[in-house]
mmCIF file of C-alpha atoms in Angstrom:
data_model
loop_
_atom_site.group_PDB
_atom_site.id
_atom_site.type_symbol
_atom_site.label_atom_id
_atom_site.label_comp_id
_atom_site.label_asym_id
_atom_site.label_seq_id
_atom_site.Cartn_x
_atom_site.Cartn_y
_atom_site.Cartn_z
ATOM 1 C CA MET A 1258 0.003 0.012 -0.013
ATOM 2 C CA SER A 1259 1.253 3.524 -0.820
ATOM 3 C CA ASP A 1260 1.467 6.080 1.760
ATOM 4 C CA ARG A 1261 -0.546 8.969 0.420
ATOM 5 C CA LYS A 1262 0.632 12.395 1.381
ATOM 6 C CA PRO A 1263 -1.421 15.566 2.083
ATOM 7 C CA SER A 1264 -2.333 17.331 -1.168
ATOM 8 C CA THR A 1265 -0.643 20.624 -2.316
ATOM 9 C CA GLU A 1266 -1.461 23.155 -4.871
ATOM 10 C CA VAL A 1267 2.212 22.867 -6.347
ATOM 11 C CA LEU A 1268 4.670 19.997 -6.007
ATOM 12 C CA VAL A 1269 8.213 21.002 -7.253
ATOM 13 C CA VAL A 1270 10.549 17.989 -7.867
ATOM 14 C CA GLY A 1271 14.127 18.903 -7.572
ATOM 15 C CA GLY A 1272 16.064 21.422 -5.109
ATOM 16 C CA GLY A 1273 18.612 22.828 -7.479
ATOM 17 C CA MET A 1274 18.514 26.354 -8.785
ATOM 18 C CA ALA A 1275 15.411 26.003 -11.128
ATOM 19 C CA GLY A 1276 13.454 24.078 -8.392
ATOM 20 C CA LEU A 1277 14.098 26.748 -5.643
ATOM 21 C CA ALA A 1278 13.427 29.485 -8.067
ATOM 22 C CA GLY A 1279 10.231 28.040 -9.314
ATOM 23 C CA ALA A 1280 8.960 27.262 -5.839
ATOM 24 C CA LEU A 1281 9.758 30.817 -4.694
ATOM 25 C CA ALA A 1282 8.030 32.432 -7.683
ATOM 26 C CA LEU A 1283 4.823 30.459 -7.216
ATOM 27 C CA ARG A 1284 4.906 30.946 -3.497
ATOM 28 C CA ALA A 1285 5.085 34.643 -4.151
ATOM 29 C CA ASN A 1286 1.839 34.311 -5.995
ATOM 30 C CA GLY A 1287 0.356 32.681 -2.896
ATOM 31 C CA ALA A 1288 0.655 29.018 -3.758
ATOM 32 C CA ASP A 1289 0.793 26.298 -1.333
ATOM 33 C CA VAL A 1290 4.153 24.824 -2.360
ATOM 34 C CA THR A 1291 6.043 21.622 -1.450
ATOM 35 C CA LEU A 1292 9.377 21.026 -2.853
ATOM 36 C CA VAL A 1293 10.862 17.487 -2.693
ATOM 37 C CA GLU A 1294 14.719 16.826 -3.191
ATOM 38 C CA ARG A 1295 16.247 13.394 -3.805
ATOM 39 C CA ALA A 1296 19.410 14.104 -1.864
ATOM 40 C CA PRO A 1297 19.435 13.845 1.941
ATOM 41 C CA GLU A 1298 20.318 17.474 2.342
ATOM 42 C CA PHE A 1299 20.120 20.584 0.221
ATOM 43 C CA GLY A 1300 23.419 21.902 -1.242
ATOM 44 C CA GLU A 1301 25.092 22.782 -4.596
ATOM 45 C CA VAL A 1302 28.516 21.726 -5.765
ATOM 46 C CA GLY A 1303 30.657 23.435 -8.263
ATOM 47 C CA ALA A 1304 32.479 26.736 -8.188
ATOM 48 C CA GLY A 1305 31.740 30.007 -9.764
ATOM 49 C CA LEU A 1306 28.707 31.141 -11.572
ATOM 50 C CA GLN A 1307 27.879 34.199 -13.678
ATOM 51 C CA MET A 1308 24.649 36.008 -13.499
ATOM 52 C CA ALA A 1309 24.094 38.217 -16.552
ATOM 53 C CA PRO A 1310 21.535 40.984 -16.393
ATOM 54 C CA ASN A 1311 18.710 38.848 -17.597
ATOM 55 C CA ALA A 1312 19.130 36.821 -14.344
ATOM 56 C CA SER A 1313 19.991 39.528 -11.990
ATOM 57 C CA ARG A 1314 16.903 41.387 -13.067
ATOM 58 C CA VAL A 1315 14.901 38.250 -11.824
ATOM 59 C CA LEU A 1316 16.689 38.492 -8.425
ATOM 60 C CA LYS A 1317 16.016 42.220 -8.247
ATOM 61 C CA ARG A 1318 12.243 41.672 -8.807
ATOM 62 C CA TRP A 1319 12.333 39.111 -5.817
ATOM 63 C CA GLY A 1320 14.323 41.477 -3.578
ATOM 64 C CA LEU A 1321 17.415 39.268 -3.639
ATOM 65 C CA LEU A 1322 19.908 41.068 -5.747
ATOM 66 C CA GLU A 1323 21.409 42.934 -2.681
ATOM 67 C CA LYS A 1324 22.104 39.781 -0.951
ATOM 68 C CA ALA A 1325 23.899 38.442 -4.121
ATOM 69 C CA LEU A 1326 25.895 41.712 -4.333
ATOM 70 C CA GLU A 1327 26.890 41.339 -0.707
ATOM 71 C CA ILE A 1328 28.724 38.103 -1.350
ATOM 72 C CA GLY A 1329 29.401 38.342 -5.066
ATOM 73 C CA VAL A 1330 31.518 40.540 -7.391
ATOM 74 C CA GLN A 1331 30.700 42.985 -10.076
ATOM 75 C CA PRO A 1332 33.446 42.543 -12.567
ATOM 76 C CA LYS A 1333 34.553 45.632 -14.549
ATOM 77 C CA HIS A 1334 35.020 43.905 -17.894
ATOM 78 C CA LEU A 1335 34.341 40.832 -19.866
ATOM 79 C CA VAL A 1336 37.812 40.082 -21.688
ATOM 80 C CA PHE A 1337 38.567 37.617 -24.414
ATOM 81 C CA ARG A 1338 42.220 36.849 -25.135
ATOM 82 C CA ASP A 1339 44.143 34.210 -27.413
ATOM 83 C CA ALA A 1340 45.472 31.505 -25.301
ATOM 84 C CA LEU A 1341 48.531 30.932 -27.563
ATOM 85 C CA THR A 1342 49.589 34.598 -27.755
ATOM 86 C CA GLY A 1343 48.012 36.263 -24.877
ATOM 87 C CA GLU A 1344 46.749 38.909 -27.363
ATOM 88 C CA GLU A 1345 43.462 40.670 -26.245
ATOM 89 C CA LEU A 1346 40.706 40.098 -28.806
ATOM 90 C CA THR A 1347 37.878 42.088 -27.538
ATOM 91 C CA ARG A 1348 36.324 43.414 -24.327
ATOM 92 C CA GLN A 1349 32.926 44.410 -22.979
ATOM 93 C CA THR A 1350 32.961 47.074 -20.194
ATOM 94 C CA LEU A 1351 30.273 45.978 -17.588
ATOM 95 C CA GLY A 1352 29.958 49.680 -15.986
ATOM 96 C CA GLN A 1353 27.237 52.112 -15.730
ATOM 97 C CA ALA A 1354 26.102 52.260 -19.374
ATOM 98 C CA PHE A 1355 25.840 48.377 -19.440
ATOM 99 C CA GLU A 1356 23.866 48.255 -16.229
ATOM 100 C CA GLU A 1357 21.508 51.118 -17.337
ATOM 101 C CA ARG A 1358 20.857 49.372 -20.661
ATOM 102 C CA TYR A 1359 19.827 46.038 -19.214
ATOM 103 C CA GLY A 1360 18.330 47.236 -15.922
ATOM 104 C CA ALA A 1361 20.746 45.260 -13.562
ATOM 105 C CA PRO A 1362 24.469 44.493 -13.205
ATOM 106 C CA TYR A 1363 26.575 41.599 -14.264
ATOM 107 C CA VAL A 1364 27.515 39.589 -11.033
ATOM 108 C CA VAL A 1365 29.805 36.726 -10.485
ATOM 109 C CA ILE A 1366 28.978 34.575 -7.520
ATOM 110 C CA HIS A 1367 29.837 31.227 -6.013
ATOM 111 C CA ARG A 1368 27.237 28.652 -7.048
ATOM 112 C CA SER A 1369 26.760 27.572 -3.433
ATOM 113 C CA ASP A 1370 26.051 31.193 -2.284
ATOM 114 C CA LEU A 1371 23.263 31.728 -4.849
ATOM 115 C CA HIS A 1372 21.833 28.414 -4.113
ATOM 116 C CA ARG A 1373 21.828 29.221 -0.340
ATOM 117 C CA ILE A 1374 20.191 32.707 -1.083
ATOM 118 C CA LEU A 1375 17.331 31.032 -3.023
ATOM 119 C CA LEU A 1376 17.009 28.240 -0.250
ATOM 120 C CA GLU A 1377 16.725 30.806 2.525
ATOM 121 C CA ALA A 1378 14.271 32.756 0.657
ATOM 122 C CA CYS A 1379 12.082 29.696 0.128
ATOM 123 C CA GLN A 1380 12.281 28.785 3.704
ATOM 124 C CA GLU A 1381 11.398 32.425 4.745
ATOM 125 C CA ALA A 1382 8.474 32.370 2.303
ATOM 126 C CA GLY A 1383 6.998 29.281 3.793
ATOM 127 C CA VAL A 1384 7.921 26.603 0.962
ATOM 128 C CA ARG A 1385 7.789 23.125 2.569
ATOM 129 C CA LEU A 1386 11.160 21.435 1.824
ATOM 130 C CA VAL A 1387 11.368 17.769 2.064
ATOM 131 C CA ASN A 1388 14.653 15.750 1.573
ATOM 132 C CA ASP A 1389 15.173 11.975 0.563
ATOM 133 C CA VAL A 1390 12.363 11.806 -1.834
ATOM 134 C CA PHE A 1391 12.966 10.385 -5.357
ATOM 135 C CA VAL A 1392 9.981 10.972 -7.706
ATOM 136 C CA GLU A 1393 10.019 8.250 -10.314
ATOM 137 C CA THR A 1394 6.799 9.062 -12.214
ATOM 138 C CA VAL A 1395 4.007 11.502 -12.428
ATOM 139 C CA GLU A 1396 0.481 10.809 -13.753
ATOM 140 C CA THR A 1397 -2.583 12.996 -14.143
ATOM 141 C CA VAL A 1398 -5.660 11.631 -12.399
ATOM 142 C CA ASN A 1399 -8.950 13.616 -12.460
ATOM 143 C CA GLY A 1400 -7.135 16.855 -13.225
ATOM 144 C CA ARG A 1401 -4.433 16.559 -10.650
ATOM 145 C CA GLY A 1402 -0.803 15.354 -10.737
ATOM 146 C CA VAL A 1403 0.036 12.249 -8.832
ATOM 147 C CA ALA A 1404 3.653 11.822 -8.092
ATOM 148 C CA HIS A 1405 4.872 8.206 -7.241
ATOM 149 C CA THR A 1406 8.106 7.901 -5.377
ATOM 150 C CA ALA A 1407 10.647 5.172 -5.216
ATOM 151 C CA SER A 1408 9.701 4.453 -1.418
ATOM 152 C CA GLY A 1409 6.011 4.101 -2.284
ATOM 153 C CA GLU A 1410 4.811 7.386 -0.943
ATOM 154 C CA VAL A 1411 2.445 9.359 -3.173
ATOM 155 C CA TYR A 1412 2.197 13.142 -3.545
ATOM 156 C CA GLU A 1413 -0.783 14.933 -4.933
ATOM 157 C CA ALA A 1414 -0.859 18.495 -6.386
ATOM 158 C CA ASP A 1415 -2.829 20.529 -8.773
ATOM 159 C CA VAL A 1416 0.364 20.904 -10.896
ATOM 160 C CA VAL A 1417 3.893 19.226 -10.558
ATOM 161 C CA ILE A 1418 6.917 21.067 -11.644
ATOM 162 C CA GLY A 1419 9.576 18.801 -12.961
ATOM 163 C CA ALA A 1420 12.975 20.378 -12.111
ATOM 164 C CA ASP A 1421 15.202 17.317 -11.643
ATOM 165 C CA GLY A 1422 18.067 18.477 -13.838
ATOM 166 C CA LEU A 1423 20.053 17.364 -16.884
ATOM 167 C CA LYS A 1424 19.471 13.599 -16.115
ATOM 168 C CA SER A 1425 15.766 14.178 -15.388
ATOM 169 C CA THR A 1426 13.582 11.089 -14.838
ATOM 170 C CA LEU A 1427 10.491 13.061 -15.448
ATOM 171 C CA ARG A 1428 11.465 14.211 -18.875
ATOM 172 C CA GLU A 1429 10.703 10.564 -20.013
ATOM 173 C CA ALA A 1430 6.986 11.651 -20.017
ATOM 174 C CA VAL A 1431 7.635 14.191 -22.839
ATOM 175 C CA ALA A 1432 10.755 12.979 -24.740
ATOM 176 C CA HIS A 1433 12.594 9.653 -25.190
ATOM 177 C CA ASP A 1434 16.082 11.144 -25.488
ATOM 178 C CA GLY A 1435 19.222 11.319 -23.344
ATOM 179 C CA PRO A 1436 22.122 13.676 -22.701
ATOM 180 C CA VAL A 1437 24.267 14.581 -25.552
ATOM 181 C CA SER A 1438 28.084 14.493 -24.942
ATOM 182 C CA SER A 1439 30.173 17.399 -26.136
ATOM 183 C CA SER A 1440 33.546 15.558 -26.027
ATOM 184 C CA TYR A 1441 34.607 18.371 -23.603
ATOM 185 C CA VAL A 1442 35.253 18.167 -19.963
ATOM 186 C CA ALA A 1443 35.834 20.845 -17.243
ATOM 187 C CA TYR A 1444 38.186 20.996 -14.243
ATOM 188 C CA ARG A 1445 37.245 23.840 -11.727
ATOM 189 C CA GLY A 1446 38.968 25.349 -8.784
ATOM 190 C CA THR A 1447 38.744 28.081 -6.323
ATOM 191 C CA VAL A 1448 41.910 29.466 -4.481
ATOM 192 C CA PRO A 1449 42.644 32.193 -2.078
ATOM 193 C CA ILE A 1450 43.885 35.277 -3.968
ATOM 194 C CA THR A 1451 47.635 35.871 -3.386
ATOM 195 C CA PRO A 1452 49.870 39.031 -4.221
ATOM 196 C CA ASP A 1453 51.494 37.388 -7.158
ATOM 197 C CA ILE A 1454 48.200 37.323 -9.260
ATOM 198 C CA PRO A 1455 48.033 40.486 -11.504
ATOM 199 C CA ALA A 1456 45.787 43.059 -9.909
ATOM 200 C CA ASN A 1457 43.932 43.868 -13.127
ATOM 201 C CA ASP A 1458 43.062 40.253 -13.578
ATOM 202 C CA LEU A 1459 41.137 40.332 -10.323
ATOM 203 C CA GLU A 1460 38.706 42.959 -11.735
ATOM 204 C CA ASP A 1461 37.604 41.127 -14.812
ATOM 205 C CA VAL A 1462 36.052 37.935 -16.269
ATOM 206 C CA ILE A 1463 38.954 36.843 -18.509
ATOM 207 C CA VAL A 1464 38.591 34.038 -21.135
ATOM 208 C CA TYR A 1465 41.602 32.491 -22.926
ATOM 209 C CA LEU A 1466 40.563 30.887 -26.209
ATOM 210 C CA GLY A 1467 42.748 28.028 -27.470
ATOM 211 C CA PRO A 1468 42.523 25.188 -30.027
ATOM 212 C CA ASP A 1469 40.197 22.510 -28.448
ATOM 213 C CA CYS A 1470 40.540 24.263 -25.049
ATOM 214 C CA HIS A 1471 39.823 27.389 -23.154
ATOM 215 C CA LEU A 1472 40.352 28.709 -19.542
ATOM 216 C CA VAL A 1473 38.132 31.228 -17.651
ATOM 217 C CA GLN A 1474 39.213 33.171 -14.446
ATOM 218 C CA TYR A 1475 37.401 35.615 -12.361
ATOM 219 C CA PRO A 1476 37.131 36.809 -8.693
ATOM 220 C CA LEU A 1477 34.592 35.476 -6.175
ATOM 221 C CA ARG A 1478 33.454 36.154 -2.581
ATOM 222 C CA LYS A 1479 34.029 40.061 -2.781
ATOM 223 C CA GLY A 1480 37.431 39.350 -4.290
ATOM 224 C CA GLU A 1481 38.734 36.930 -1.707
ATOM 225 C CA LEU A 1482 39.012 33.880 -4.045
ATOM 226 C CA LEU A 1483 39.998 33.270 -7.638
ATOM 227 C CA ASN A 1484 37.719 31.060 -9.786
ATOM 228 C CA THR A 1485 39.458 29.120 -12.576
ATOM 229 C CA VAL A 1486 37.690 26.804 -15.040
ATOM 230 C CA ALA A 1487 39.659 24.782 -17.617
ATOM 231 C CA VAL A 1488 37.715 23.155 -20.390
ATOM 232 C CA PHE A 1489 39.288 20.935 -23.082
ATOM 233 C CA LYS A 1490 38.326 18.081 -25.618
ATOM 234 C CA SER A 1491 39.150 14.802 -23.862
ATOM 235 C CA PRO A 1492 39.993 11.676 -25.686
ATOM 236 C CA SER A 1493 38.993 9.570 -22.828
ATOM 237 C CA PHE A 1494 35.503 11.324 -22.503
ATOM 238 C CA GLU A 1495 35.174 10.529 -26.157
ATOM 239 C CA ARG A 1496 35.812 6.984 -25.401
ATOM 240 C CA GLY A 1497 33.103 7.119 -22.865
ATOM 241 C CA GLU A 1498 34.993 7.697 -19.756
ATOM 242 C CA GLU A 1499 33.474 10.354 -17.381
ATOM 243 C CA GLN A 1500 36.181 10.367 -14.902
ATOM 244 C CA TYR A 1501 39.927 9.866 -15.626
ATOM 245 C CA GLY A 1502 42.777 8.904 -13.276
ATOM 246 C CA GLY A 1503 45.300 11.500 -14.108
ATOM 247 C CA VAL A 1504 46.223 14.896 -15.290
ATOM 248 C CA ASP A 1505 48.144 14.165 -18.365
ATOM 249 C CA GLU A 1506 45.272 14.855 -20.659
ATOM 250 C CA LEU A 1507 44.812 18.264 -19.032
ATOM 251 C CA GLN A 1508 48.406 19.304 -19.321
ATOM 252 C CA ALA A 1509 48.532 18.053 -22.917
ATOM 253 C CA ALA A 1510 45.610 20.188 -23.931
ATOM 254 C CA TYR A 1511 47.186 23.369 -22.769
ATOM 255 C CA LYS A 1512 50.857 22.572 -23.660
ATOM 256 C CA ASP A 1513 51.029 25.333 -26.422
ATOM 257 C CA CYS A 1514 49.247 28.055 -24.324
ATOM 258 C CA ILE A 1515 51.106 30.996 -22.818
ATOM 259 C CA PRO A 1516 52.744 30.636 -19.326
ATOM 260 C CA ALA A 1517 50.040 32.502 -17.578
ATOM 261 C CA VAL A 1518 47.514 29.924 -18.781
ATOM 262 C CA GLN A 1519 49.587 26.918 -18.020
ATOM 263 C CA ALA A 1520 50.323 28.257 -14.490
ATOM 264 C CA ALA A 1521 46.441 28.764 -13.881
ATOM 265 C CA LEU A 1522 46.060 25.012 -14.219
ATOM 266 C CA GLY A 1523 47.648 24.735 -10.653
ATOM 267 C CA ASN A 1524 44.581 26.410 -9.292
ATOM 268 C CA LEU A 1525 42.293 23.476 -10.426
ATOM 269 C CA ALA A 1526 40.951 20.736 -8.251
ATOM 270 C CA THR A 1527 41.972 17.753 -10.381
ATOM 271 C CA GLY A 1528 40.183 15.048 -8.377
ATOM 272 C CA ILE A 1529 37.017 15.192 -10.254
ATOM 273 C CA ARG A 1530 36.080 16.606 -13.579
ATOM 274 C CA TRP A 1531 32.849 17.710 -14.997
ATOM 275 C CA PRO A 1532 31.780 16.203 -18.385
ATOM 276 C CA MET A 1533 29.826 18.551 -20.513
ATOM 277 C CA TYR A 1534 26.407 17.542 -21.762
ATOM 278 C CA ASP A 1535 23.390 19.121 -23.141
ATOM 279 C CA ARG A 1536 20.184 17.877 -24.861
ATOM 280 C CA ASP A 1537 18.529 18.785 -28.126
ATOM 281 C CA PRO A 1538 15.898 21.298 -27.832
ATOM 282 C CA ILE A 1539 12.185 19.992 -27.472
ATOM 283 C CA GLU A 1540 8.977 22.062 -28.057
ATOM 284 C CA ASN A 1541 6.730 20.399 -25.481
ATOM 285 C CA TRP A 1542 7.450 20.326 -21.749
ATOM 286 C CA ILE A 1543 3.845 19.261 -20.570
ATOM 287 C CA ASP A 1544 2.199 15.968 -19.978
ATOM 288 C CA GLY A 1545 -1.070 16.537 -18.234
ATOM 289 C CA ARG A 1546 -0.414 18.460 -14.915
ATOM 290 C CA LEU A 1547 3.291 17.821 -15.235
ATOM 291 C CA VAL A 1548 5.565 20.656 -16.647
ATOM 292 C CA LEU A 1549 9.356 20.773 -16.888
ATOM 293 C CA MET A 1550 11.629 23.683 -16.215
ATOM 294 C CA GLY A 1551 15.292 24.450 -15.997
ATOM 295 C CA ASP A 1552 17.683 21.838 -17.091
ATOM 296 C CA ALA A 1553 15.055 19.230 -17.215
ATOM 297 C CA ALA A 1554 13.499 21.110 -20.075
ATOM 298 C CA HIS A 1555 16.416 22.732 -21.666
ATOM 299 C CA PRO A 1556 19.892 21.689 -20.595
ATOM 300 C CA MET A 1557 22.479 23.695 -22.217
ATOM 301 C CA LEU A 1558 26.349 23.889 -22.773
ATOM 302 C CA GLN A 1559 27.937 26.537 -20.552
ATOM 303 C CA TYR A 1560 29.578 28.694 -23.249
ATOM 304 C CA LEU A 1561 26.896 31.422 -22.810
ATOM 305 C CA ALA A 1562 26.952 31.227 -18.906
ATOM 306 C CA GLN A 1563 23.103 30.951 -19.086
ATOM 307 C CA GLY A 1564 22.157 27.603 -17.477
ATOM 308 C CA ALA A 1565 21.138 29.190 -14.129
ATOM 309 C CA CYS A 1566 20.213 32.383 -15.796
ATOM 310 C CA GLN A 1567 17.536 30.627 -17.943
ATOM 311 C CA ALA A 1568 16.308 28.671 -14.920
ATOM 312 C CA LEU A 1569 15.525 32.119 -13.193
ATOM 313 C CA GLU A 1570 13.936 33.370 -16.334
ATOM 314 C CA ASP A 1571 11.687 30.210 -16.357
ATOM 315 C CA ALA A 1572 10.621 31.011 -12.668
ATOM 316 C CA ALA A 1573 9.744 34.561 -13.541
ATOM 317 C CA VAL A 1574 7.596 33.691 -16.634
ATOM 318 C CA LEU A 1575 5.886 30.973 -14.570
ATOM 319 C CA GLN A 1576 5.194 33.469 -12.007
ATOM 320 C CA ASP A 1577 3.588 35.787 -14.618
ATOM 321 C CA SER A 1578 1.743 33.023 -16.382
ATOM 322 C CA THR A 1579 -0.046 32.079 -13.197
ATOM 323 C CA VAL A 1580 -0.751 35.324 -11.437
ATOM 324 C CA GLY A 1581 -4.201 36.654 -12.326
ATOM 325 C CA SER A 1582 -5.178 33.401 -13.931
ATOM 326 C CA VAL A 1583 -4.552 30.524 -11.304
ATOM 327 C CA PHE A 1584 -3.946 32.848 -8.405
ATOM 328 C CA THR A 1585 -6.579 35.668 -8.491
ATOM 329 C CA ASP A 1586 -8.009 38.134 -5.797
ATOM 330 C CA ASP A 1587 -10.771 35.707 -5.480
ATOM 331 C CA GLY A 1588 -8.614 32.675 -4.664
ATOM 332 C CA VAL A 1589 -7.233 29.802 -6.622
ATOM 333 C CA ASP A 1590 -8.641 28.777 -9.891
ATOM 334 C CA THR A 1591 -7.445 25.289 -10.285
ATOM 335 C CA GLY A 1592 -9.060 24.974 -13.640
ATOM 336 C CA ALA A 1593 -6.779 27.686 -15.152
ATOM 337 C CA TRP A 1594 -3.593 25.617 -14.586
ATOM 338 C CA ASP A 1595 -3.687 24.030 -18.116
ATOM 339 C CA ARG A 1596 -3.745 27.146 -19.830
ATOM 340 C CA ALA A 1597 -1.096 28.886 -17.576
ATOM 341 C CA ILE A 1598 1.467 26.026 -17.978
ATOM 342 C CA GLY A 1599 0.650 26.050 -21.649
ATOM 343 C CA ASP A 1600 1.413 29.829 -21.786
ATOM 344 C CA PHE A 1601 4.602 29.246 -19.890
ATOM 345 C CA ASN A 1602 5.641 26.525 -22.349
ATOM 346 C CA SER A 1603 4.843 28.645 -25.375
ATOM 347 C CA ALA A 1604 6.656 31.781 -23.845
ATOM 348 C CA ARG A 1605 9.926 29.857 -23.121
ATOM 349 C CA ALA A 1606 10.407 27.002 -25.526
ATOM 350 C CA ALA A 1607 11.678 28.952 -28.619
ATOM 351 C CA ARG A 1608 13.701 31.319 -26.289
ATOM 352 C CA THR A 1609 15.634 28.526 -24.505
ATOM 353 C CA ALA A 1610 15.982 26.459 -27.720
ATOM 354 C CA ARG A 1611 17.841 29.473 -29.300
ATOM 355 C CA VAL A 1612 20.117 29.791 -26.248
ATOM 356 C CA GLN A 1613 20.737 26.019 -26.466
ATOM 357 C CA ARG A 1614 21.713 26.057 -30.033
ATOM 358 C CA THR A 1615 23.773 29.167 -29.777
ATOM 359 C CA ALA A 1616 25.736 27.921 -26.989
ATOM 360 C CA ARG A 1617 26.847 25.016 -29.126
ATOM 361 C CA VAL A 1618 27.957 27.236 -31.900
ATOM 362 C CA TRP A 1619 29.504 29.815 -29.633
ATOM 363 C CA GLY A 1620 31.605 27.107 -27.999
ATOM 364 C CA GLU A 1621 32.769 25.783 -31.356
ATOM 365 C CA SER A 1622 34.094 29.212 -32.361
ATOM 366 C CA TRP A 1623 36.063 29.315 -29.124
ATOM 367 C CA HIS A 1624 38.097 26.103 -29.850
ATOM 368 C CA VAL A 1625 39.023 26.520 -33.637
ATOM 369 C CA SER A 1626 42.676 26.387 -34.836
ATOM 370 C CA GLY A 1627 44.634 27.113 -37.987
ATOM 371 C CA LEU A 1628 42.917 29.479 -40.341
ATOM 372 C CA ALA A 1629 39.658 29.369 -38.611
ATOM 373 C CA ARG A 1630 41.403 30.682 -35.554
ATOM 374 C CA THR A 1631 42.897 33.469 -37.559
ATOM 375 C CA LEU A 1632 39.519 34.518 -38.951
ATOM 376 C CA ARG A 1633 37.927 34.156 -35.449
ATOM 377 C CA ASN A 1634 40.420 36.531 -33.999
ATOM 378 C CA LEU A 1635 40.012 39.047 -36.723
ATOM 379 C CA LEU A 1636 36.353 39.059 -36.191
ATOM 380 C CA PHE A 1637 36.672 39.395 -32.466
ATOM 381 C CA LYS A 1638 39.022 42.263 -32.949
ATOM 382 C CA SER A 1639 36.676 44.048 -35.275
ATOM 383 C CA ARG A 1640 34.171 44.570 -32.435
ATOM 384 C CA LYS A 1641 34.429 47.718 -30.387
ATOM 385 C CA ASP A 1642 33.867 47.967 -26.681
ATOM 386 C CA GLY A 1643 30.367 49.433 -26.036
ATOM 387 C CA ASP A 1644 28.887 47.772 -29.124
ATOM 388 C CA PHE A 1645 25.698 46.083 -27.557
ATOM 389 C CA GLN A 1646 24.244 44.552 -30.627
ATOM 390 C CA TYR A 1647 25.658 41.108 -29.838
ATOM 391 C CA ASN A 1648 24.407 41.129 -26.285
ATOM 392 C CA ASP A 1649 20.887 42.598 -26.773
ATOM 393 C CA TRP A 1650 19.059 39.562 -27.836
ATOM 394 C CA LEU A 1651 20.227 37.543 -24.822
ATOM 395 C CA TYR A 1652 20.634 40.130 -21.992
ATOM 396 C CA GLY A 1653 17.760 42.516 -22.998
ATOM 397 C CA GLN A 1654 14.901 40.250 -24.160
ATOM 398 C CA ALA A 1655 11.936 40.372 -21.962
ATOM 399 C CA GLY A 1656 12.082 36.601 -21.380
ATOM 400 C CA ASP A 1657 12.315 37.157 -17.750
ATOM 401 C CA GLY A 1658 9.147 39.267 -17.610
ATOM 402 C CA VAL A 1659 11.142 42.331 -16.777
ATOM 403 C CA PRO A 1660 11.812 44.285 -20.145
ATOM 404 C CA ALA A 1661 15.189 46.141 -20.434
ATOM 405 C CA VAL A 1662 15.635 46.704 -24.284
ATOM 406 C CA SER A 1663 14.270 45.473 -27.505
ATOM 407 C CA ALA A 1664 15.668 42.188 -28.733
ATOM 408 C CA LYS A 1665 18.208 42.386 -31.637
ATOM 409 C CA VAL A 1666 18.729 39.767 -34.185
ATOM 410 C CA ALA A 1667 22.482 39.408 -33.809
ATOM 411 C CA GLU A 1668 24.063 36.515 -32.125
ATOM 412 C CA PRO A 1669 26.117 36.823 -28.859
ATOM 413 C CA LEU A 1670 29.291 38.071 -27.765
ATOM 414 C CA ALA A 1671 28.100 37.048 -24.249
ATOM 415 C CA GLY A 1672 28.856 34.673 -21.455
ATOM 416 C CA THR A 1673 32.018 32.983 -20.423
ATOM 417 C CA ARG A 1674 31.356 30.397 -17.907
ATOM 418 C CA ALA A 1675 32.913 27.207 -18.940
#
């Protein structure tokens, strides 16, 4: 016999960035929200994370931006350099003009810090948070979502938000696909900042572009830590090995890079590496009263630094899609959920698909060699600082429900998290 839990208006499955953001957004509308997380405790692994204005605008909406700024860093520039020569290719100043154009600042923050900010906000808002719950399937019965767990417990809700990440179990309801390997892996590390690190490099997000590799550095925790990410094409990962028992691949990938790049490899934690996957875009995220969001719906490669940003956009649009329809001045209209999640899906699918596809192309342009590298460098150097046309479609589009600037057609010179 299954153990049937009390019903709730909204059940969120997954306690990562997307799940917490979605729970907070719907709770802000007045929803009765329960969030279940598979892990025995809440937490986030990884290192640095970049929040472009399309994400920091959402935090601003929820009154959380100041908390992020208290622990994060506002870099002065986004700088691209050639990893083989050290030559600067282009830069974007992230100062007053940038912030005014997009309505919020560019912020770099430790992933665990942002996760904690969202978790505490959910706790304070009254979201019920439950650990050690693995939801295996969701079905729709009599217009309600019924979530079946591995332990036999059953949760019921008017709607179930599937936010269970890249390797989502709930995605099976709408797509029979799997993660797509990029052949690239990442090593990450954060180290205390020391006097031998060039001062100018502690004010910017810096990306070194090399053949089949790149390296990203930027400060964290109010400038106390230096975040380093090294990404390269891995022969062992191409053979199907997610982890690898040595650093010879890492060192070989950067052997032709300038000394500063090679020295930065010493900042990395090499005990674990992060294989880079995404999935192909899908148009439909809905099965009955189950709707996906975040990486469960649109996992993307990290080259645009938009994974967490798009999850926050999802939450903001979900909030807007349900206010005044499901959640009204007269109470909760449960019959409006179908239209609300349909509107959410329609508003987000094309936007996130574009980000997914562009991230793939953008990453390819970073890793070229030979003539393609020469042409890439010439193209980058032709761009002038202060030219926003490559950023507007991504940072300025009103996908987060907070308009900043009209979208442009041009593709991005934006985002650098590896």
